[in-house]
Amino acid sequence: MITPQENFDLQSYNSFGLRVHARFFCAAQSLAQLKSALDFAKQNALPLLVIGGGSNLLLREDFPGLVLQIALRGIETVAEDEGSVTVKAASGENWHQFVCHCLQHEYFGLENLALIPGNVGAAPIQNIGAYGVEVKDFIDEVTVLDIATGDVQVMSAAQCEFAYRDSIFKGRLRAHKIVLSVSFTLHRKTQVNCSYQGLAQALPNNGANASPQEVFAAVCKVRREKLPDPVQLGNAGSFFKNPIISRQVYTDLQAKWPEIPGFEIPQAPQSIKVPAAWLIDQAGWKGKGRGGAQVYEQQALVIVNRHEASPQDIEALANAIIDSVWQRYQVRLEPEVQWVPAFESTQ
Ligand code: EPU
């Protein structure tokens, strides 16, 4: 049995540090506690919000139901041979600590994803990615709980329908499954990915012969320079997704803005990914804000809680940025951060 707490302050459970409350809150440390919390929500007809580290979340108002934090812990090596290893981590494990655990055990591949805030459970939901790597490249299986039936199910990577910052858990299965654990297949032999220009530049000889430990250190250094630590300055990482536009639209934009960066997408040869940070930066938003919310000076894609921002300050700033980018380039920005209640486009 689990007894949720009432009128719970969520300030330290969302990385923006917003002062919002949950009508009920509990943290589930076991499957039994998780099921008991779900029963509580069902019996009391409460809306449910499942959270992990709260690092990709914009809570727009007090939550009228049960906020359920997944706090399942444990990391185990389930299979190993000369070339690869399969490691299973519970969804409540801190992501960066898990990356460090793998590196310490010489399980390679996740170095590029060091210092991403949040927990293991969020990794497959939004297919976290950074510095040339997406977590889908290493996910083997995801174990989930079906909220309606209480069944535990194992989903293969293919069933998760991973895409750029997206998966089936954000789409068709949203609000139907809870991630319990994730299995990763990692390298046992040194194999690094320094394809991302900004990372290669931070390494000796542009990353040639770099060790996984060096890649890890370089990723940590680059991230610390560009991205604010949510413990010191509230934020939720990239606030917007990098928009994916057609090659034709990109060519039209290039005619007007010759410097506009664009990245090829191997899976979608007719599309180009444009850095939202560039669009926002060029539109003059760095350092500008609404109320206590501000566009971070070092990285235009990040909105920070500079001074006791309210959810409305962040929303007003986000909407003003969306409008301004639309007016200037006719490109529609979409939040990368999960809004609760959900984001609705005003355009
Ligand atoms: N740029 C600007 N102004 C800025 C920052 C960047 O013009 O203030 C331009 C530069 O041209 C730069 C380009 O934008 O080359 C891309 O910037 P950056 O390499 O910093 O990456 P990003 O596209 O802004 C993405 C991810 C990050 C991830 C980095 C590194 C998304 C939404 N964001 O950011 O992920 O860490 O690449 O791989 O895909 C997150 O999801 O929360 C996150 C931080």
mmCIF file of C-alpha atoms and ligand atoms in Angstrom:
data_model
loop_
_atom_site.group_PDB
_atom_site.id
_atom_site.type_symbol
_atom_site.label_atom_id
_atom_site.label_comp_id
_atom_site.label_asym_id
_atom_site.label_seq_id
_atom_site.Cartn_x
_atom_site.Cartn_y
_atom_site.Cartn_z
ATOM 1 C CA MET A 1 0.000 0.000 0.000
ATOM 2 C CA ILE A 2 1.130 3.500 -0.730
ATOM 3 C CA THR A 3 -0.335 6.663 0.753
ATOM 4 C CA PRO A 4 -0.002 9.672 -1.549
ATOM 5 C CA GLN A 5 0.748 13.045 0.013
ATOM 6 C CA GLU A 6 -1.779 15.812 -0.467
ATOM 7 C CA ASN A 7 -1.258 19.353 -1.789
ATOM 8 C CA PHE A 8 2.363 18.586 -2.624
ATOM 9 C CA ASP A 9 4.869 21.267 -3.662
ATOM 10 C CA LEU A 10 6.487 20.203 -6.966
ATOM 11 C CA GLN A 11 9.188 22.884 -7.038
ATOM 12 C CA SER A 12 12.032 20.421 -6.564
ATOM 13 C CA TYR A 13 10.408 17.872 -8.907
ATOM 14 C CA ASN A 14 10.572 20.023 -12.037
ATOM 15 C CA SER A 15 13.892 21.312 -13.325
ATOM 16 C CA PHE A 16 12.407 24.717 -14.187
ATOM 17 C CA GLY A 17 11.896 25.066 -10.418
ATOM 18 C CA LEU A 18 8.318 26.269 -10.883
ATOM 19 C CA ARG A 19 6.144 26.636 -7.812
ATOM 20 C CA VAL A 20 3.211 24.450 -8.696
ATOM 21 C CA HIS A 21 1.358 21.909 -6.597
ATOM 22 C CA ALA A 22 -0.043 18.450 -7.123
ATOM 23 C CA ARG A 23 -3.318 17.540 -5.471
ATOM 24 C CA PHE A 24 -1.663 14.194 -4.677
ATOM 25 C CA PHE A 25 1.913 12.987 -5.059
ATOM 26 C CA CYS A 26 3.785 9.764 -4.450
ATOM 27 C CA ALA A 27 7.064 8.162 -5.481
ATOM 28 C CA ALA A 28 6.948 4.447 -6.359
ATOM 29 C CA GLN A 29 10.049 2.473 -5.416
ATOM 30 C CA SER A 30 8.695 -0.954 -6.362
ATOM 31 C CA LEU A 31 6.296 -2.470 -8.837
ATOM 32 C CA ALA A 32 3.876 -3.169 -5.973
ATOM 33 C CA GLN A 33 3.929 0.492 -4.922
ATOM 34 C CA LEU A 34 3.460 1.543 -8.522
ATOM 35 C CA LYS A 35 0.392 -0.660 -8.909
ATOM 36 C CA SER A 36 -0.992 0.553 -5.606
ATOM 37 C CA ALA A 37 -0.590 4.181 -6.722
ATOM 38 C CA LEU A 38 -2.382 3.412 -9.993
ATOM 39 C CA ASP A 39 -5.230 1.805 -8.040
ATOM 40 C CA PHE A 40 -5.470 4.927 -5.882
ATOM 41 C CA ALA A 41 -5.774 7.138 -8.987
ATOM 42 C CA LYS A 42 -8.362 4.807 -10.516
ATOM 43 C CA GLN A 43 -10.488 4.483 -7.375
ATOM 44 C CA ASN A 44 -10.564 8.254 -6.911
ATOM 45 C CA ALA A 45 -11.008 9.002 -10.640
ATOM 46 C CA LEU A 46 -7.902 11.200 -10.600
ATOM 47 C CA PRO A 47 -6.014 12.360 -13.657
ATOM 48 C CA LEU A 48 -2.532 10.845 -13.650
ATOM 49 C CA LEU A 49 0.815 12.438 -14.429
ATOM 50 C CA VAL A 50 3.791 10.073 -14.462
ATOM 51 C CA ILE A 51 7.150 11.794 -14.021
ATOM 52 C CA GLY A 52 10.787 10.785 -13.844
ATOM 53 C CA GLY A 53 13.384 13.440 -13.151
ATOM 54 C CA GLY A 54 11.009 16.261 -14.129
ATOM 55 C CA SER A 55 13.669 17.688 -16.421
ATOM 56 C CA ASN A 56 11.669 17.975 -19.613
ATOM 57 C CA LEU A 57 8.462 19.293 -18.173
ATOM 58 C CA LEU A 58 6.575 22.588 -18.192
ATOM 59 C CA LEU A 59 3.911 22.424 -15.498
ATOM 60 C CA ARG A 60 1.538 25.181 -16.565
ATOM 61 C CA GLU A 61 -0.665 25.080 -13.482
ATOM 62 C CA ASP A 62 -1.372 23.080 -10.331
ATOM 63 C CA PHE A 63 -2.042 19.447 -11.233
ATOM 64 C CA PRO A 64 -5.555 18.371 -10.165
ATOM 65 C CA GLY A 65 -4.769 14.644 -9.859
ATOM 66 C CA LEU A 66 -1.976 12.268 -8.838
ATOM 67 C CA VAL A 67 1.630 12.991 -9.792
ATOM 68 C CA LEU A 68 3.429 9.654 -9.705
ATOM 69 C CA GLN A 69 7.199 9.672 -9.686
ATOM 70 C CA ILE A 70 8.858 6.480 -10.891
ATOM 71 C CA ALA A 71 11.660 5.741 -8.433
ATOM 72 C CA LEU A 72 12.544 2.150 -9.395
ATOM 73 C CA ARG A 73 16.263 1.472 -8.993
ATOM 74 C CA GLY A 74 18.779 -1.149 -10.065
ATOM 75 C CA ILE A 75 21.343 -1.832 -12.784
ATOM 76 C CA GLU A 76 22.309 -5.344 -13.875
ATOM 77 C CA THR A 77 24.481 -6.857 -16.568
ATOM 78 C CA VAL A 78 22.309 -9.489 -18.195
ATOM 79 C CA ALA A 79 24.561 -10.839 -20.971
ATOM 80 C CA GLU A 80 28.115 -10.363 -22.033
ATOM 81 C CA ASP A 81 30.477 -11.680 -24.684
ATOM 82 C CA GLU A 82 33.767 -10.505 -26.104
ATOM 83 C CA GLY A 83 32.326 -7.756 -28.278
ATOM 84 C CA SER A 84 29.157 -6.596 -26.575
ATOM 85 C CA VAL A 85 27.257 -6.449 -23.325
ATOM 86 C CA THR A 86 23.595 -6.059 -22.441
ATOM 87 C CA VAL A 87 22.833 -3.922 -19.407
ATOM 88 C CA LYS A 88 19.401 -3.463 -17.922
ATOM 89 C CA ALA A 89 18.655 -0.331 -15.896
ATOM 90 C CA ALA A 90 15.516 0.491 -13.928
ATOM 91 C CA SER A 91 13.662 3.596 -15.089
ATOM 92 C CA GLY A 92 14.269 5.560 -11.873
ATOM 93 C CA GLU A 93 18.064 5.457 -12.201
ATOM 94 C CA ASN A 94 19.625 8.857 -12.871
ATOM 95 C CA TRP A 95 20.708 8.944 -16.524
ATOM 96 C CA HIS A 96 24.130 10.526 -16.047
ATOM 97 C CA GLN A 97 24.986 8.179 -13.179
ATOM 98 C CA PHE A 98 24.042 5.273 -15.418
ATOM 99 C CA VAL A 99 26.344 6.603 -18.173
ATOM 100 C CA CYS A 100 29.158 6.826 -15.574
ATOM 101 C CA HIS A 101 28.421 3.265 -14.379
ATOM 102 C CA CYS A 102 28.752 1.969 -17.955
ATOM 103 C CA LEU A 103 32.006 3.807 -18.553
ATOM 104 C CA GLN A 104 33.471 2.531 -15.268
ATOM 105 C CA HIS A 105 32.644 -1.027 -16.326
ATOM 106 C CA GLU A 106 34.090 -0.376 -19.807
ATOM 107 C CA TYR A 107 30.730 -0.677 -21.523
ATOM 108 C CA PHE A 108 31.054 1.841 -24.322
ATOM 109 C CA GLY A 109 28.687 3.846 -26.477
ATOM 110 C CA LEU A 110 26.768 6.170 -24.195
ATOM 111 C CA GLU A 111 29.619 8.668 -23.580
ATOM 112 C CA ASN A 112 28.126 11.212 -26.004
ATOM 113 C CA LEU A 113 24.950 11.253 -23.914
ATOM 114 C CA ALA A 114 26.732 12.232 -20.682
ATOM 115 C CA LEU A 115 25.159 14.912 -18.472
ATOM 116 C CA ILE A 116 21.723 14.733 -20.078
ATOM 117 C CA PRO A 117 19.407 15.522 -17.172
ATOM 118 C CA GLY A 118 16.654 13.137 -16.150
ATOM 119 C CA ASN A 119 16.217 9.430 -15.560
ATOM 120 C CA VAL A 120 16.706 6.238 -17.563
ATOM 121 C CA GLY A 121 12.926 5.858 -18.075
ATOM 122 C CA ALA A 122 12.717 9.063 -20.088
ATOM 123 C CA ALA A 123 15.502 8.018 -22.457
ATOM 124 C CA PRO A 124 13.352 5.815 -24.736
ATOM 125 C CA ILE A 125 10.244 7.983 -24.393
ATOM 126 C CA GLN A 126 11.829 10.871 -26.161
ATOM 127 C CA ASN A 127 14.785 9.093 -27.717
ATOM 128 C CA ILE A 128 17.305 11.410 -26.069
ATOM 129 C CA GLY A 129 20.184 12.485 -28.232
ATOM 130 C CA ALA A 130 23.283 14.639 -28.269
ATOM 131 C CA TYR A 131 26.612 15.003 -30.086
ATOM 132 C CA GLY A 132 25.873 12.645 -32.950
ATOM 133 C CA VAL A 133 24.267 9.831 -30.941
ATOM 134 C CA GLU A 134 20.657 8.932 -30.237
ATOM 135 C CA VAL A 135 19.849 6.488 -27.475
ATOM 136 C CA LYS A 136 17.826 4.332 -29.903
ATOM 137 C CA ASP A 137 21.166 3.208 -31.389
ATOM 138 C CA PHE A 138 21.810 1.274 -28.157
ATOM 139 C CA ILE A 139 18.355 0.248 -26.933
ATOM 140 C CA ASP A 140 17.602 -3.424 -27.136
ATOM 141 C CA GLU A 141 14.296 -3.728 -25.270
ATOM 142 C CA VAL A 142 12.009 -1.641 -23.088
ATOM 143 C CA THR A 143 9.979 -3.238 -20.297
ATOM 144 C CA VAL A 144 6.706 -1.454 -19.613
ATOM 145 C CA LEU A 145 3.670 -1.686 -17.378
ATOM 146 C CA ASP A 146 0.311 -1.501 -19.080
ATOM 147 C CA ILE A 147 -1.692 0.995 -17.042
ATOM 148 C CA ALA A 148 -5.111 -0.458 -17.902
ATOM 149 C CA THR A 149 -4.350 -4.158 -17.374
ATOM 150 C CA GLY A 150 -1.401 -4.079 -14.946
ATOM 151 C CA ASP A 151 0.518 -6.468 -17.256
ATOM 152 C CA VAL A 152 4.281 -6.205 -17.594
ATOM 153 C CA GLN A 153 5.301 -6.321 -21.269
ATOM 154 C CA VAL A 154 8.611 -6.339 -23.120
ATOM 155 C CA MET A 155 8.837 -4.220 -26.260
ATOM 156 C CA SER A 156 11.606 -4.585 -28.830
ATOM 157 C CA ALA A 157 13.395 -1.485 -30.099
ATOM 158 C CA ALA A 158 11.533 -1.817 -33.415
ATOM 159 C CA GLN A 159 8.182 -1.779 -31.598
ATOM 160 C CA CYS A 160 9.133 1.507 -29.918
ATOM 161 C CA GLU A 161 9.013 3.377 -33.271
ATOM 162 C CA PHE A 162 11.908 5.660 -32.438
ATOM 163 C CA ALA A 163 12.397 8.899 -34.361
ATOM 164 C CA TYR A 164 14.003 12.287 -33.670
ATOM 165 C CA ARG A 165 13.028 13.085 -30.045
ATOM 166 C CA ASP A 166 10.058 10.785 -30.490
ATOM 167 C CA SER A 167 8.749 7.268 -29.897
ATOM 168 C CA ILE A 168 5.495 5.349 -29.659
ATOM 169 C CA PHE A 169 5.386 6.329 -25.957
ATOM 170 C CA LYS A 170 4.828 9.973 -26.953
ATOM 171 C CA GLY A 171 2.307 8.995 -29.611
ATOM 172 C CA ARG A 172 -0.107 6.085 -29.701
ATOM 173 C CA LEU A 173 0.887 4.643 -26.327
ATOM 174 C CA ARG A 174 0.985 7.966 -24.462
ATOM 175 C CA ALA A 175 -0.742 7.549 -21.107
ATOM 176 C CA HIS A 176 -1.073 3.784 -21.696
ATOM 177 C CA LYS A 177 2.328 2.432 -20.626
ATOM 178 C CA ILE A 178 4.863 3.195 -17.910
ATOM 179 C CA VAL A 179 8.512 2.412 -18.613
ATOM 180 C CA LEU A 180 9.884 0.080 -15.911
ATOM 181 C CA SER A 181 13.352 -0.665 -17.272
ATOM 182 C CA VAL A 182 15.473 -0.347 -20.377
ATOM 183 C CA SER A 183 17.996 -2.846 -21.801
ATOM 184 C CA PHE A 184 20.957 -1.455 -23.700
ATOM 185 C CA THR A 185 23.442 -3.321 -25.872
ATOM 186 C CA LEU A 186 26.835 -1.618 -25.577
ATOM 187 C CA HIS A 187 30.323 -2.181 -26.953
ATOM 188 C CA ARG A 188 32.992 -4.050 -24.990
ATOM 189 C CA LYS A 189 35.696 -2.808 -27.319
ATOM 190 C CA THR A 190 36.656 0.821 -27.637
ATOM 191 C CA GLN A 191 34.458 2.425 -30.268
ATOM 192 C CA VAL A 192 33.789 6.152 -30.237
ATOM 193 C CA ASN A 193 31.638 8.532 -32.257
ATOM 194 C CA CYS A 194 33.213 11.933 -32.883
ATOM 195 C CA SER A 195 31.146 12.744 -35.964
ATOM 196 C CA TYR A 196 29.611 15.858 -34.395
ATOM 197 C CA GLN A 197 31.719 18.829 -35.375
ATOM 198 C CA GLY A 198 31.490 20.673 -32.050
ATOM 199 C CA LEU A 199 32.652 17.526 -30.244
ATOM 200 C CA ALA A 200 35.539 16.713 -32.605
ATOM 201 C CA GLN A 201 36.779 20.296 -32.215
ATOM 202 C CA ALA A 202 36.940 19.867 -28.457
ATOM 203 C CA LEU A 203 39.282 16.845 -28.794
ATOM 204 C CA PRO A 204 42.979 16.600 -29.758
ATOM 205 C CA ASN A 205 43.457 15.778 -33.481
ATOM 206 C CA ASN A 206 39.748 16.312 -34.089
ATOM 207 C CA GLY A 207 38.935 13.168 -32.139
ATOM 208 C CA ALA A 208 41.172 10.781 -34.079
ATOM 209 C CA ASN A 209 42.168 7.948 -31.664
ATOM 210 C CA ALA A 210 40.172 9.485 -28.806
ATOM 211 C CA SER A 211 39.306 7.100 -25.983
ATOM 212 C CA PRO A 212 35.725 6.795 -24.681
ATOM 213 C CA GLN A 213 36.922 8.474 -21.458
ATOM 214 C CA GLU A 214 38.230 11.434 -23.474
ATOM 215 C CA VAL A 215 34.969 11.664 -25.420
ATOM 216 C CA PHE A 216 33.046 11.594 -22.127
ATOM 217 C CA ALA A 217 35.221 14.396 -20.707
ATOM 218 C CA ALA A 218 34.882 16.485 -23.880
ATOM 219 C CA VAL A 219 31.080 16.068 -23.943
ATOM 220 C CA CYS A 220 30.891 17.148 -20.286
ATOM 221 C CA LYS A 221 33.078 20.179 -21.014
ATOM 222 C CA VAL A 222 31.118 21.290 -24.110
ATOM 223 C CA ARG A 223 27.766 20.811 -22.363
ATOM 224 C CA ARG A 224 28.878 22.750 -19.270
ATOM 225 C CA GLU A 225 29.990 25.644 -21.463
ATOM 226 C CA LYS A 226 26.755 25.846 -23.432
ATOM 227 C CA LEU A 227 23.964 24.476 -21.300
ATOM 228 C CA PRO A 228 22.979 25.741 -17.861
ATOM 229 C CA ASP A 229 22.978 23.295 -14.937
ATOM 230 C CA PRO A 230 19.328 23.075 -13.837
ATOM 231 C CA VAL A 231 20.438 22.878 -10.198
ATOM 232 C CA GLN A 232 21.898 26.377 -10.492
ATOM 233 C CA LEU A 233 19.541 27.912 -13.061
ATOM 234 C CA GLY A 234 16.133 26.376 -13.720
ATOM 235 C CA ASN A 235 15.673 25.110 -17.278
ATOM 236 C CA ALA A 236 14.513 22.079 -19.244
ATOM 237 C CA GLY A 237 17.293 21.749 -21.832
ATOM 238 C CA SER A 238 16.307 22.483 -25.408
ATOM 239 C CA PHE A 239 12.906 24.104 -25.213
ATOM 240 C CA PHE A 240 12.055 23.566 -28.897
ATOM 241 C CA LYS A 241 12.707 20.747 -31.362
ATOM 242 C CA ASN A 242 14.886 21.498 -34.349
ATOM 243 C CA PRO A 243 12.308 21.888 -37.123
ATOM 244 C CA ILE A 244 12.435 19.456 -40.027
ATOM 245 C CA ILE A 245 11.504 21.166 -43.269
ATOM 246 C CA SER A 246 11.407 20.149 -46.930
ATOM 247 C CA ARG A 247 14.482 20.647 -49.074
ATOM 248 C CA GLN A 248 12.500 23.129 -51.202
ATOM 249 C CA VAL A 249 11.550 25.283 -48.222
ATOM 250 C CA TYR A 250 15.174 25.159 -47.086
ATOM 251 C CA THR A 251 16.421 26.309 -50.522
ATOM 252 C CA ASP A 252 13.923 29.197 -50.426
ATOM 253 C CA LEU A 253 15.151 30.187 -46.960
ATOM 254 C CA GLN A 254 18.765 30.002 -48.134
ATOM 255 C CA ALA A 255 18.016 32.511 -50.885
ATOM 256 C CA LYS A 256 17.041 35.025 -48.228
ATOM 257 C CA TRP A 257 19.360 33.898 -45.402
ATOM 258 C CA PRO A 258 22.479 32.421 -47.041
ATOM 259 C CA GLU A 259 24.061 31.523 -43.675
ATOM 260 C CA ILE A 260 21.172 29.375 -42.441
ATOM 261 C CA PRO A 261 22.605 26.040 -41.220
ATOM 262 C CA GLY A 262 20.885 22.824 -42.266
ATOM 263 C CA PHE A 263 21.580 19.169 -41.583
ATOM 264 C CA GLU A 264 20.821 16.179 -43.761
ATOM 265 C CA ILE A 265 18.636 13.436 -42.293
ATOM 266 C CA PRO A 266 19.805 10.047 -43.581
ATOM 267 C CA GLN A 267 16.363 8.447 -43.093
ATOM 268 C CA ALA A 268 14.556 11.333 -44.849
ATOM 269 C CA PRO A 269 16.589 12.506 -47.851
ATOM 270 C CA GLN A 270 13.970 15.072 -48.927
ATOM 271 C CA SER A 271 14.066 16.844 -45.577
ATOM 272 C CA ILE A 272 16.500 19.136 -43.792
ATOM 273 C CA LYS A 273 16.830 19.715 -40.043
ATOM 274 C CA VAL A 274 17.371 23.380 -39.206
ATOM 275 C CA PRO A 275 18.747 24.452 -35.799
ATOM 276 C CA ALA A 276 15.962 26.225 -33.919
ATOM 277 C CA ALA A 277 18.739 27.915 -31.929
ATOM 278 C CA TRP A 278 19.926 29.690 -35.084
ATOM 279 C CA LEU A 279 16.429 30.868 -36.014
ATOM 280 C CA ILE A 280 15.808 32.185 -32.484
ATOM 281 C CA ASP A 281 19.272 33.700 -32.140
ATOM 282 C CA GLN A 282 19.084 35.523 -35.505
ATOM 283 C CA ALA A 283 15.651 36.833 -34.578
ATOM 284 C CA GLY A 284 17.391 38.613 -31.697
ATOM 285 C CA TRP A 285 16.026 36.661 -28.744
ATOM 286 C CA LYS A 286 19.209 35.896 -26.744
ATOM 287 C CA GLY A 287 18.957 37.421 -23.279
ATOM 288 C CA LYS A 288 15.386 38.653 -23.900
ATOM 289 C CA GLY A 289 12.525 37.541 -21.713
ATOM 290 C CA ARG A 290 9.049 37.811 -20.280
ATOM 291 C CA GLY A 291 8.698 38.297 -16.536
ATOM 292 C CA GLY A 292 11.201 35.984 -14.832
ATOM 293 C CA ALA A 293 11.734 33.816 -17.938
ATOM 294 C CA GLN A 294 14.649 34.474 -20.265
ATOM 295 C CA VAL A 295 16.303 33.072 -23.391
ATOM 296 C CA TYR A 296 19.698 31.821 -22.244
ATOM 297 C CA GLU A 297 22.563 34.014 -23.450
ATOM 298 C CA GLN A 298 24.886 31.101 -24.348
ATOM 299 C CA GLN A 299 22.316 28.901 -26.145
ATOM 300 C CA ALA A 300 19.209 30.394 -27.722
ATOM 301 C CA LEU A 301 17.339 27.076 -27.616
ATOM 302 C CA VAL A 302 17.178 27.096 -23.835
ATOM 303 C CA ILE A 303 14.673 29.062 -21.756
ATOM 304 C CA VAL A 304 15.829 29.688 -18.198
ATOM 305 C CA ASN A 305 14.017 30.585 -15.014
ATOM 306 C CA ARG A 306 16.130 33.671 -14.401
ATOM 307 C CA HIS A 307 14.093 35.167 -11.604
ATOM 308 C CA GLU A 308 11.181 33.316 -9.987
ATOM 309 C CA ALA A 309 9.425 32.827 -13.304
ATOM 310 C CA SER A 310 5.810 31.740 -13.307
ATOM 311 C CA PRO A 311 4.587 29.111 -15.780
ATOM 312 C CA GLN A 312 2.775 31.965 -17.550
ATOM 313 C CA ASP A 313 6.073 33.851 -18.021
ATOM 314 C CA ILE A 314 7.625 30.807 -19.706
ATOM 315 C CA GLU A 315 4.535 30.221 -21.837
ATOM 316 C CA ALA A 316 4.366 33.876 -22.875
ATOM 317 C CA LEU A 317 8.033 33.846 -23.859
ATOM 318 C CA ALA A 318 7.689 30.558 -25.756
ATOM 319 C CA ASN A 319 4.638 31.808 -27.663
ATOM 320 C CA ALA A 320 6.349 35.112 -28.484
ATOM 321 C CA ILE A 321 9.355 33.186 -29.868
ATOM 322 C CA ILE A 322 7.107 30.876 -31.913
ATOM 323 C CA ASP A 323 5.273 33.908 -33.376
ATOM 324 C CA SER A 324 8.452 35.801 -34.137
ATOM 325 C CA VAL A 325 10.144 32.826 -35.839
ATOM 326 C CA TRP A 326 6.966 32.241 -37.852
ATOM 327 C CA GLN A 327 6.764 35.915 -38.946
ATOM 328 C CA ARG A 328 10.418 35.981 -39.960
ATOM 329 C CA TYR A 329 10.935 32.596 -41.625
ATOM 330 C CA GLN A 330 7.490 30.927 -41.930
ATOM 331 C CA VAL A 331 8.913 28.000 -39.979
ATOM 332 C CA ARG A 332 6.809 26.589 -37.182
ATOM 333 C CA LEU A 333 8.625 25.787 -33.939
ATOM 334 C CA GLU A 334 7.269 23.058 -31.716
ATOM 335 C CA PRO A 335 8.114 22.599 -28.052
ATOM 336 C CA GLU A 336 10.487 19.784 -27.242
ATOM 337 C CA VAL A 337 9.533 20.092 -23.594
ATOM 338 C CA GLN A 338 6.327 18.347 -22.459
ATOM 339 C CA TRP A 339 3.643 20.872 -21.476
ATOM 340 C CA VAL A 340 1.067 19.846 -18.862
ATOM 341 C CA PRO A 341 -1.707 20.524 -19.875
ATOM 342 C CA ALA A 342 -0.577 19.832 -23.434
ATOM 343 C CA PHE A 343 0.669 22.546 -25.781
ATOM 344 C CA GLU A 344 -1.833 23.766 -28.369
ATOM 345 C CA SER A 345 -0.607 25.646 -31.391
ATOM 346 C CA THR A 346 -2.117 29.127 -31.744
ATOM 347 C CA GLN A 347 -1.341 29.230 -35.475
HETATM 348 N N1 EPU B 1 23.262 28.096 -32.805
HETATM 349 C C1 EPU B 1 23.022 29.445 -32.869
HETATM 350 N N2 EPU B 1 22.838 30.132 -31.693
HETATM 351 C C2 EPU B 1 22.886 29.535 -30.487
HETATM 352 C C3 EPU B 1 23.189 28.157 -30.417
HETATM 353 C C4 EPU B 1 23.341 27.443 -31.585
HETATM 354 O O1 EPU B 1 22.966 30.038 -33.939
HETATM 355 O O2 EPU B 1 22.674 30.219 -29.480
HETATM 356 C C5 EPU B 1 23.385 27.340 -34.067
HETATM 357 C C6 EPU B 1 24.779 27.032 -34.493
HETATM 358 O O3 EPU B 1 24.825 27.241 -35.894
HETATM 359 C C7 EPU B 1 24.984 25.577 -34.203
HETATM 360 C C8 EPU B 1 23.567 25.038 -34.343
HETATM 361 O O4 EPU B 1 22.718 26.108 -33.929
HETATM 362 O O5 EPU B 1 25.824 24.988 -35.123
HETATM 363 C C9 EPU B 1 23.316 23.828 -33.486
HETATM 364 O O6 EPU B 1 23.566 24.148 -32.124
HETATM 365 P P1 EPU B 1 24.048 23.064 -31.056
HETATM 366 O O7 EPU B 1 25.146 22.263 -31.645
HETATM 367 O O8 EPU B 1 24.300 23.752 -29.765
HETATM 368 O O9 EPU B 1 22.827 22.075 -30.943
HETATM 369 P P2 EPU B 1 21.248 22.335 -30.893
HETATM 370 O O10 EPU B 1 20.654 21.977 -32.224
HETATM 371 O O11 EPU B 1 20.967 23.686 -30.378
HETATM 372 C C10 EPU B 1 20.787 19.836 -30.197
HETATM 373 C C11 EPU B 1 19.916 19.145 -29.202
HETATM 374 C C12 EPU B 1 20.546 19.197 -27.806
HETATM 375 C C13 EPU B 1 21.912 18.546 -27.865
HETATM 376 C C14 EPU B 1 22.753 19.274 -28.910
HETATM 377 C C15 EPU B 1 24.105 18.649 -29.099
HETATM 378 C C16 EPU B 1 17.606 19.313 -29.948
HETATM 379 C C17 EPU B 1 16.288 19.972 -29.746
HETATM 380 N N3 EPU B 1 18.593 19.747 -29.168
HETATM 381 O O12 EPU B 1 20.806 21.219 -29.823
HETATM 382 O O13 EPU B 1 19.718 18.449 -26.931
HETATM 383 O O14 EPU B 1 22.553 18.555 -26.611
HETATM 384 O O15 EPU B 1 22.081 19.263 -30.197
HETATM 385 O O16 EPU B 1 23.974 17.472 -29.795
HETATM 386 O O17 EPU B 1 17.735 18.431 -30.792
HETATM 387 C C18 EPU B 1 17.895 18.622 -25.376
HETATM 388 O O18 EPU B 1 17.261 17.879 -26.128
HETATM 389 O O19 EPU B 1 17.382 19.065 -24.304
HETATM 390 C C19 EPU B 1 19.244 19.032 -25.749
HETATM 391 C C20 EPU B 1 19.947 19.884 -25.016
#
